[in-house]
mmCIF file with all atom_site columns, C-alpha atoms in Angstrom:
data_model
loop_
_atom_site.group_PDB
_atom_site.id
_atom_site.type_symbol
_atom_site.label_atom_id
_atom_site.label_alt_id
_atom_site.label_comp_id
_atom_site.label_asym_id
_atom_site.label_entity_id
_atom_site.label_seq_id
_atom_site.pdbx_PDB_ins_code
_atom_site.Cartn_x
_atom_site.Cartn_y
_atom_site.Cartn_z
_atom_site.occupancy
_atom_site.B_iso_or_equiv
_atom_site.pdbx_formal_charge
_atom_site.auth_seq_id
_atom_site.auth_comp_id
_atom_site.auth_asym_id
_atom_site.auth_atom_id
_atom_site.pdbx_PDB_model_num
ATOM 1   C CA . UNK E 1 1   ? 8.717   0.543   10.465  1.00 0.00 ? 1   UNK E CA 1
ATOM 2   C CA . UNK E 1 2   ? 4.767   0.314   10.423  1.00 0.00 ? 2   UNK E CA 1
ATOM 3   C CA . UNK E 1 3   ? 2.845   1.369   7.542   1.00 0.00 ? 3   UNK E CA 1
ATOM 4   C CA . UNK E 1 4   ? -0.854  2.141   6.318   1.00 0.00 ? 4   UNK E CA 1
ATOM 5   C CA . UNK E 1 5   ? -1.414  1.462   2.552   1.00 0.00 ? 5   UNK E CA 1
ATOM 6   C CA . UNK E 1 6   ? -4.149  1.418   -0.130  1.00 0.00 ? 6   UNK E CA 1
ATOM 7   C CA . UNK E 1 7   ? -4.549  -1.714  -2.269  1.00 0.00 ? 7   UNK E CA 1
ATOM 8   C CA . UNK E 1 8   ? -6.953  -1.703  -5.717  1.00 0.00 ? 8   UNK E CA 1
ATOM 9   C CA . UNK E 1 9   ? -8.466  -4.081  -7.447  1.00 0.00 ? 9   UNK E CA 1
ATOM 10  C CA . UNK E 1 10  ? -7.966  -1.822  -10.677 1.00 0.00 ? 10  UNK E CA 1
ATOM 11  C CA . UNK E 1 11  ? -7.514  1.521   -11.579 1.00 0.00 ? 11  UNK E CA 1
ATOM 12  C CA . UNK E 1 12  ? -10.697 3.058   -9.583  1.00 0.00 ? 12  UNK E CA 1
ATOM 13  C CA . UNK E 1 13  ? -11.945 0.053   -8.677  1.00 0.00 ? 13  UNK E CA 1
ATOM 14  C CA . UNK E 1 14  ? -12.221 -1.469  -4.576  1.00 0.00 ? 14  UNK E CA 1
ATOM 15  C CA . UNK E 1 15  ? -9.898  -0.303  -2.474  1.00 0.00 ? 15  UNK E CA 1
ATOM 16  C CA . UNK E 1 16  ? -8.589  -1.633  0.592   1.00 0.00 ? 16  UNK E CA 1
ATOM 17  C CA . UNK E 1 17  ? -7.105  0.636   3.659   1.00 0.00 ? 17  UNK E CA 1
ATOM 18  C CA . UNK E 1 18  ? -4.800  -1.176  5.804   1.00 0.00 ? 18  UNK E CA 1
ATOM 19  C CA . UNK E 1 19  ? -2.228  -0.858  8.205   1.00 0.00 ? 19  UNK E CA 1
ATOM 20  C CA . UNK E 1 20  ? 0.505   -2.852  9.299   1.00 0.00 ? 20  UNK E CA 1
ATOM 21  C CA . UNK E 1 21  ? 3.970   -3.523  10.735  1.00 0.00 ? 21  UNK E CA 1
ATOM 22  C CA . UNK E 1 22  ? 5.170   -5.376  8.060   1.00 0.00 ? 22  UNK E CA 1
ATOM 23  C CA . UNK E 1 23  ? 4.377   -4.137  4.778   1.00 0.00 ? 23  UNK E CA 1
ATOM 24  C CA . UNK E 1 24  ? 5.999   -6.209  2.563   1.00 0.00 ? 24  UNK E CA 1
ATOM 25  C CA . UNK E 1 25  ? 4.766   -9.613  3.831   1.00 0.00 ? 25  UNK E CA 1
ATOM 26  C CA . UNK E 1 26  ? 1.046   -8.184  4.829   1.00 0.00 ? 26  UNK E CA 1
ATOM 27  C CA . UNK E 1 27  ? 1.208   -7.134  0.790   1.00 0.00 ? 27  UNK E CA 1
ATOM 28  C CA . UNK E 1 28  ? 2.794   -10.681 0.088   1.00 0.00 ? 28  UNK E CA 1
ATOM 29  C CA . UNK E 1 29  ? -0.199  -11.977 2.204   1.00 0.00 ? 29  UNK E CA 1
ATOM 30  C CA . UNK E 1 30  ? -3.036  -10.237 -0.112  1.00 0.00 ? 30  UNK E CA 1
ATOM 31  C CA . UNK E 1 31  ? -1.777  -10.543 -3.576  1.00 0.00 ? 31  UNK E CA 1
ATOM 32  C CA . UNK E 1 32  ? -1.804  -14.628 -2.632  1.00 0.00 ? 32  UNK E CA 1
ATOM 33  C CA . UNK E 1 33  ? -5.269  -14.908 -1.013  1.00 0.00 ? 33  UNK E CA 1
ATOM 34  C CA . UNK E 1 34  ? -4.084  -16.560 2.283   1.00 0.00 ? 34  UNK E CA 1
ATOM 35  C CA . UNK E 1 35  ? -6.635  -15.189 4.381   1.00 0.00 ? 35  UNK E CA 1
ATOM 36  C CA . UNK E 1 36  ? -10.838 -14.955 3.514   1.00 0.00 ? 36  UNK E CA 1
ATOM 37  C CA . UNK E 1 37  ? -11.710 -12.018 3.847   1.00 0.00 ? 37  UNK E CA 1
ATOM 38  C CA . UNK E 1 38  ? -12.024 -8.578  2.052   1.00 0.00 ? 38  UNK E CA 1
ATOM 39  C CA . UNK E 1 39  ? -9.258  -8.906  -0.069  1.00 0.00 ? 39  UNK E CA 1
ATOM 40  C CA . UNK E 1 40  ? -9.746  -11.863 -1.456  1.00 0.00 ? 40  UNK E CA 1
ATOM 41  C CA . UNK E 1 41  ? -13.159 -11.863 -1.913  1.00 0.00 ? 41  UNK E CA 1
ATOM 42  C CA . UNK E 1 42  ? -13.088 -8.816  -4.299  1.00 0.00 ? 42  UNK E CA 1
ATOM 43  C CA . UNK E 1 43  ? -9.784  -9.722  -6.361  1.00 0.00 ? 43  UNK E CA 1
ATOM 44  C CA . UNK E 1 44  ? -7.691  -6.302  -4.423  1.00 0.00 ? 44  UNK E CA 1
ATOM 45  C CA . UNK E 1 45  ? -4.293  -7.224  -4.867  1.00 0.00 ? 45  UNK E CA 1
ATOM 46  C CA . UNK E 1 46  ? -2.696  -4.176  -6.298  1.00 0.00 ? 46  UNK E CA 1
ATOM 47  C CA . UNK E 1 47  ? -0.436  -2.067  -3.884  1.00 0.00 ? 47  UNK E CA 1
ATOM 48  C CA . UNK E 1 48  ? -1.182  1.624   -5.357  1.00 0.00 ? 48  UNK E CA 1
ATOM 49  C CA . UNK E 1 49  ? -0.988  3.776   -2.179  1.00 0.00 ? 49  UNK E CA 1
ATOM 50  C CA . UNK E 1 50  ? 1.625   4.022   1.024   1.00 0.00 ? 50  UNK E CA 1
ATOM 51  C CA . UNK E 1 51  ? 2.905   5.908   3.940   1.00 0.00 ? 51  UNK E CA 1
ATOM 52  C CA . UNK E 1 52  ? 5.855   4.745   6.443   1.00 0.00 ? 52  UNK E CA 1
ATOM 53  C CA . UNK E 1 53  ? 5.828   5.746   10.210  1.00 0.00 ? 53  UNK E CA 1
ATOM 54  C CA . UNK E 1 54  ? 8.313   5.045   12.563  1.00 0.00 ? 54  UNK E CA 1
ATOM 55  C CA . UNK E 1 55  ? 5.747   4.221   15.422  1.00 0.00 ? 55  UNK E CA 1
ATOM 56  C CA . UNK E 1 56  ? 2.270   2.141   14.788  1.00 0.00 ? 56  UNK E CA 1
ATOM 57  C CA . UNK E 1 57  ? 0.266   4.164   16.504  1.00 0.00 ? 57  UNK E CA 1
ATOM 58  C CA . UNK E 1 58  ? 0.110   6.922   14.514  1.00 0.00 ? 58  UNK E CA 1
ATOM 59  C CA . UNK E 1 59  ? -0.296  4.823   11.496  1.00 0.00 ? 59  UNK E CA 1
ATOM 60  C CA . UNK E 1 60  ? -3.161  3.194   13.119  1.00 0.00 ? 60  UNK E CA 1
ATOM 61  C CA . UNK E 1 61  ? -4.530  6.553   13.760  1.00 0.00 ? 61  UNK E CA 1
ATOM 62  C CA . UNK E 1 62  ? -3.867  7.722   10.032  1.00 0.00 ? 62  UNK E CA 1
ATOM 63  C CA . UNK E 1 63  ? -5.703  4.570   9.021   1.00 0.00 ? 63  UNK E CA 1
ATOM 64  C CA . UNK E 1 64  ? -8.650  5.272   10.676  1.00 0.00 ? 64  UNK E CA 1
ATOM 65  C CA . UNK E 1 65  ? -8.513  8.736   9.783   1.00 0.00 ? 65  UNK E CA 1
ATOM 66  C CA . UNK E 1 66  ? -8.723  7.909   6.219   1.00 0.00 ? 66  UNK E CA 1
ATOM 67  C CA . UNK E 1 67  ? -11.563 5.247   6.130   1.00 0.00 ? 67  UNK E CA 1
ATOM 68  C CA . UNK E 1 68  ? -13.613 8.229   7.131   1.00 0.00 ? 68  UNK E CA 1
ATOM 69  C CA . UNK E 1 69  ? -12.704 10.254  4.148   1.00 0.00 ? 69  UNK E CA 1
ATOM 70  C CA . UNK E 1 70  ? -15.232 9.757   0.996   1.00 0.00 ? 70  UNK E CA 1
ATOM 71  C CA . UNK E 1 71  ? -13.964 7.891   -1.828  1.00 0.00 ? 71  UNK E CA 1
ATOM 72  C CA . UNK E 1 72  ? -13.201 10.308  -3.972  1.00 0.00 ? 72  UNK E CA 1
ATOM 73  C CA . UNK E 1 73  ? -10.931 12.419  -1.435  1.00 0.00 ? 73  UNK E CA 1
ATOM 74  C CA . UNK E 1 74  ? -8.819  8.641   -1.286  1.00 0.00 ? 74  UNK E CA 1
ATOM 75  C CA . UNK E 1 75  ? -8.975  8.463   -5.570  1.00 0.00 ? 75  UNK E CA 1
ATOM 76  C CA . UNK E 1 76  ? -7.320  11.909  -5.346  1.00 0.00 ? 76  UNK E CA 1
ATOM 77  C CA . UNK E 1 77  ? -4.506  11.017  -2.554  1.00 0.00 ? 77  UNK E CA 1
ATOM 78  C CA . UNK E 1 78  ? -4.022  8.080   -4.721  1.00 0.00 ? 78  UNK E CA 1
ATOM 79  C CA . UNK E 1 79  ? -3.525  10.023  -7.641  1.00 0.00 ? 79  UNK E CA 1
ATOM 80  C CA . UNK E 1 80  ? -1.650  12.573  -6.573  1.00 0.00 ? 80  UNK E CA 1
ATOM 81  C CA . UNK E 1 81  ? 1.620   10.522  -6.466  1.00 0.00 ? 81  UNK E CA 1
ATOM 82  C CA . UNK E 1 82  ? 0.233   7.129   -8.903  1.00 0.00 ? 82  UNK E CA 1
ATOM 83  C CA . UNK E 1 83  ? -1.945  8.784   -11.775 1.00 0.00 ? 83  UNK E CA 1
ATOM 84  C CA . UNK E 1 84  ? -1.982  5.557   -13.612 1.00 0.00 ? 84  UNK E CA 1
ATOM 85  C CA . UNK E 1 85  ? -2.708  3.374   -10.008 1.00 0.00 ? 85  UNK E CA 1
ATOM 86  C CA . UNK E 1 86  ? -0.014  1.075   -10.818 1.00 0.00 ? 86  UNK E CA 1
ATOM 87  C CA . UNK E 1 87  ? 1.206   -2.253  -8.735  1.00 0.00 ? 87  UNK E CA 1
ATOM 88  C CA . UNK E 1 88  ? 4.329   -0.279  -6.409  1.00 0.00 ? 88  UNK E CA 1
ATOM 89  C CA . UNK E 1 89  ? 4.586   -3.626  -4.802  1.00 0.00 ? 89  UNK E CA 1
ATOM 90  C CA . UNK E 1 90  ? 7.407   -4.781  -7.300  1.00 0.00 ? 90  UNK E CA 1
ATOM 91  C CA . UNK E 1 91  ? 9.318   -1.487  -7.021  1.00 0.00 ? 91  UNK E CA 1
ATOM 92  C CA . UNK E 1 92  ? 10.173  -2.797  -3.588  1.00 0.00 ? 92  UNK E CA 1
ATOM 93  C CA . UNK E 1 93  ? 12.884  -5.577  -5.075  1.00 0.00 ? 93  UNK E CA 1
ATOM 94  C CA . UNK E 1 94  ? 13.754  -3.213  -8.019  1.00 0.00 ? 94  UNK E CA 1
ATOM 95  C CA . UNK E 1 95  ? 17.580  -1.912  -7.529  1.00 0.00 ? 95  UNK E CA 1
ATOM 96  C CA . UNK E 1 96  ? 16.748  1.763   -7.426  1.00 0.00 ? 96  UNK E CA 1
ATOM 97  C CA . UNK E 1 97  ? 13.546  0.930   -5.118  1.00 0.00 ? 97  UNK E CA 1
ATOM 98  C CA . UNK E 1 98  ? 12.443  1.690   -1.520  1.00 0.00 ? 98  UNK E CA 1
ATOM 99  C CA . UNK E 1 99  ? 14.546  -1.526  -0.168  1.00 0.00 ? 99  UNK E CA 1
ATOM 100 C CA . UNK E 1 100 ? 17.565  -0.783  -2.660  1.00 0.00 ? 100 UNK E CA 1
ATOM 101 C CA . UNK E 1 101 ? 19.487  -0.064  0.867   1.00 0.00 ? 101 UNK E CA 1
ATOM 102 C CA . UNK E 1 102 ? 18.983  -4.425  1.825   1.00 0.00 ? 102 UNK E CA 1
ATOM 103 C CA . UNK E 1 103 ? 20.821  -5.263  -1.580  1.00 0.00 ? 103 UNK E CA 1
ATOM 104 C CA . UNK E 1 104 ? 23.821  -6.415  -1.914  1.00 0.00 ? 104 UNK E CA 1
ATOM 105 C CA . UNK E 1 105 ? 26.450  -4.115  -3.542  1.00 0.00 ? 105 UNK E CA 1
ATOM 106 C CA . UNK E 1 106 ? 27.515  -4.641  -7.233  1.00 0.00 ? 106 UNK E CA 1
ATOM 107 C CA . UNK E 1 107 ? 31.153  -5.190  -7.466  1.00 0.00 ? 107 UNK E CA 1
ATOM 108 C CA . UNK E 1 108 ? 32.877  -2.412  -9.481  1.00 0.00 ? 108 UNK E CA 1
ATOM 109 C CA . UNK E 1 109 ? 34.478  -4.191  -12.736 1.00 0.00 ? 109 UNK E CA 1
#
């Protein structure tokens, strides 16, 4: 499953487009600082922003696609489904989140 996802550095602050077939570790990768670059270099670490495609191509596309589009256009996309522009990266390993299907099941008492 490939990805392309918005990071922040705060609410309306830098933000990041990327794209990726792995979004969980690329995420893992930013929020530590492993590689110089963008990222890194302006403190963007929060995940507030992301579509899943089945193919990378088309998320590569999308990606591109959206760099083009003036900031404000990307503030709104953002907004329209994270008004507050909070961190989803920890919703990921929450029991209800997009992963909850990789958990292991609770035993019934």
């Amino acid at each position: 499953m490939s990805a392309v996802y918005m990071m922040a550095s705060r609410k309306h602050g830098t933000i990041y487009i990327g794209v990726t077939s792995d979004l969980l570790l690329r995420v893992s990768q930013h929020r530590e600082g492993v590689h110089d670059g963008f990222t890194q270099r302006y403190g963007v670490k929060r995940l507030v922003w992301f579509e899943w495609y089945e193919q990378i191509e088309p998320a590569i596309h999308r990606e591109k696609r959206l760099k083009e589009y003036p900031r404000q256009w990307k503030i709104n996309l953002i907004e329209r489904d994270n008004p507050h522009w909070q961190d989803l990266f920890p919703g990921f390993f929450r029991e209800d989140g997009p992963l909850s299907h990789l958990q292991e099941p609770v035993p019934a008492m």
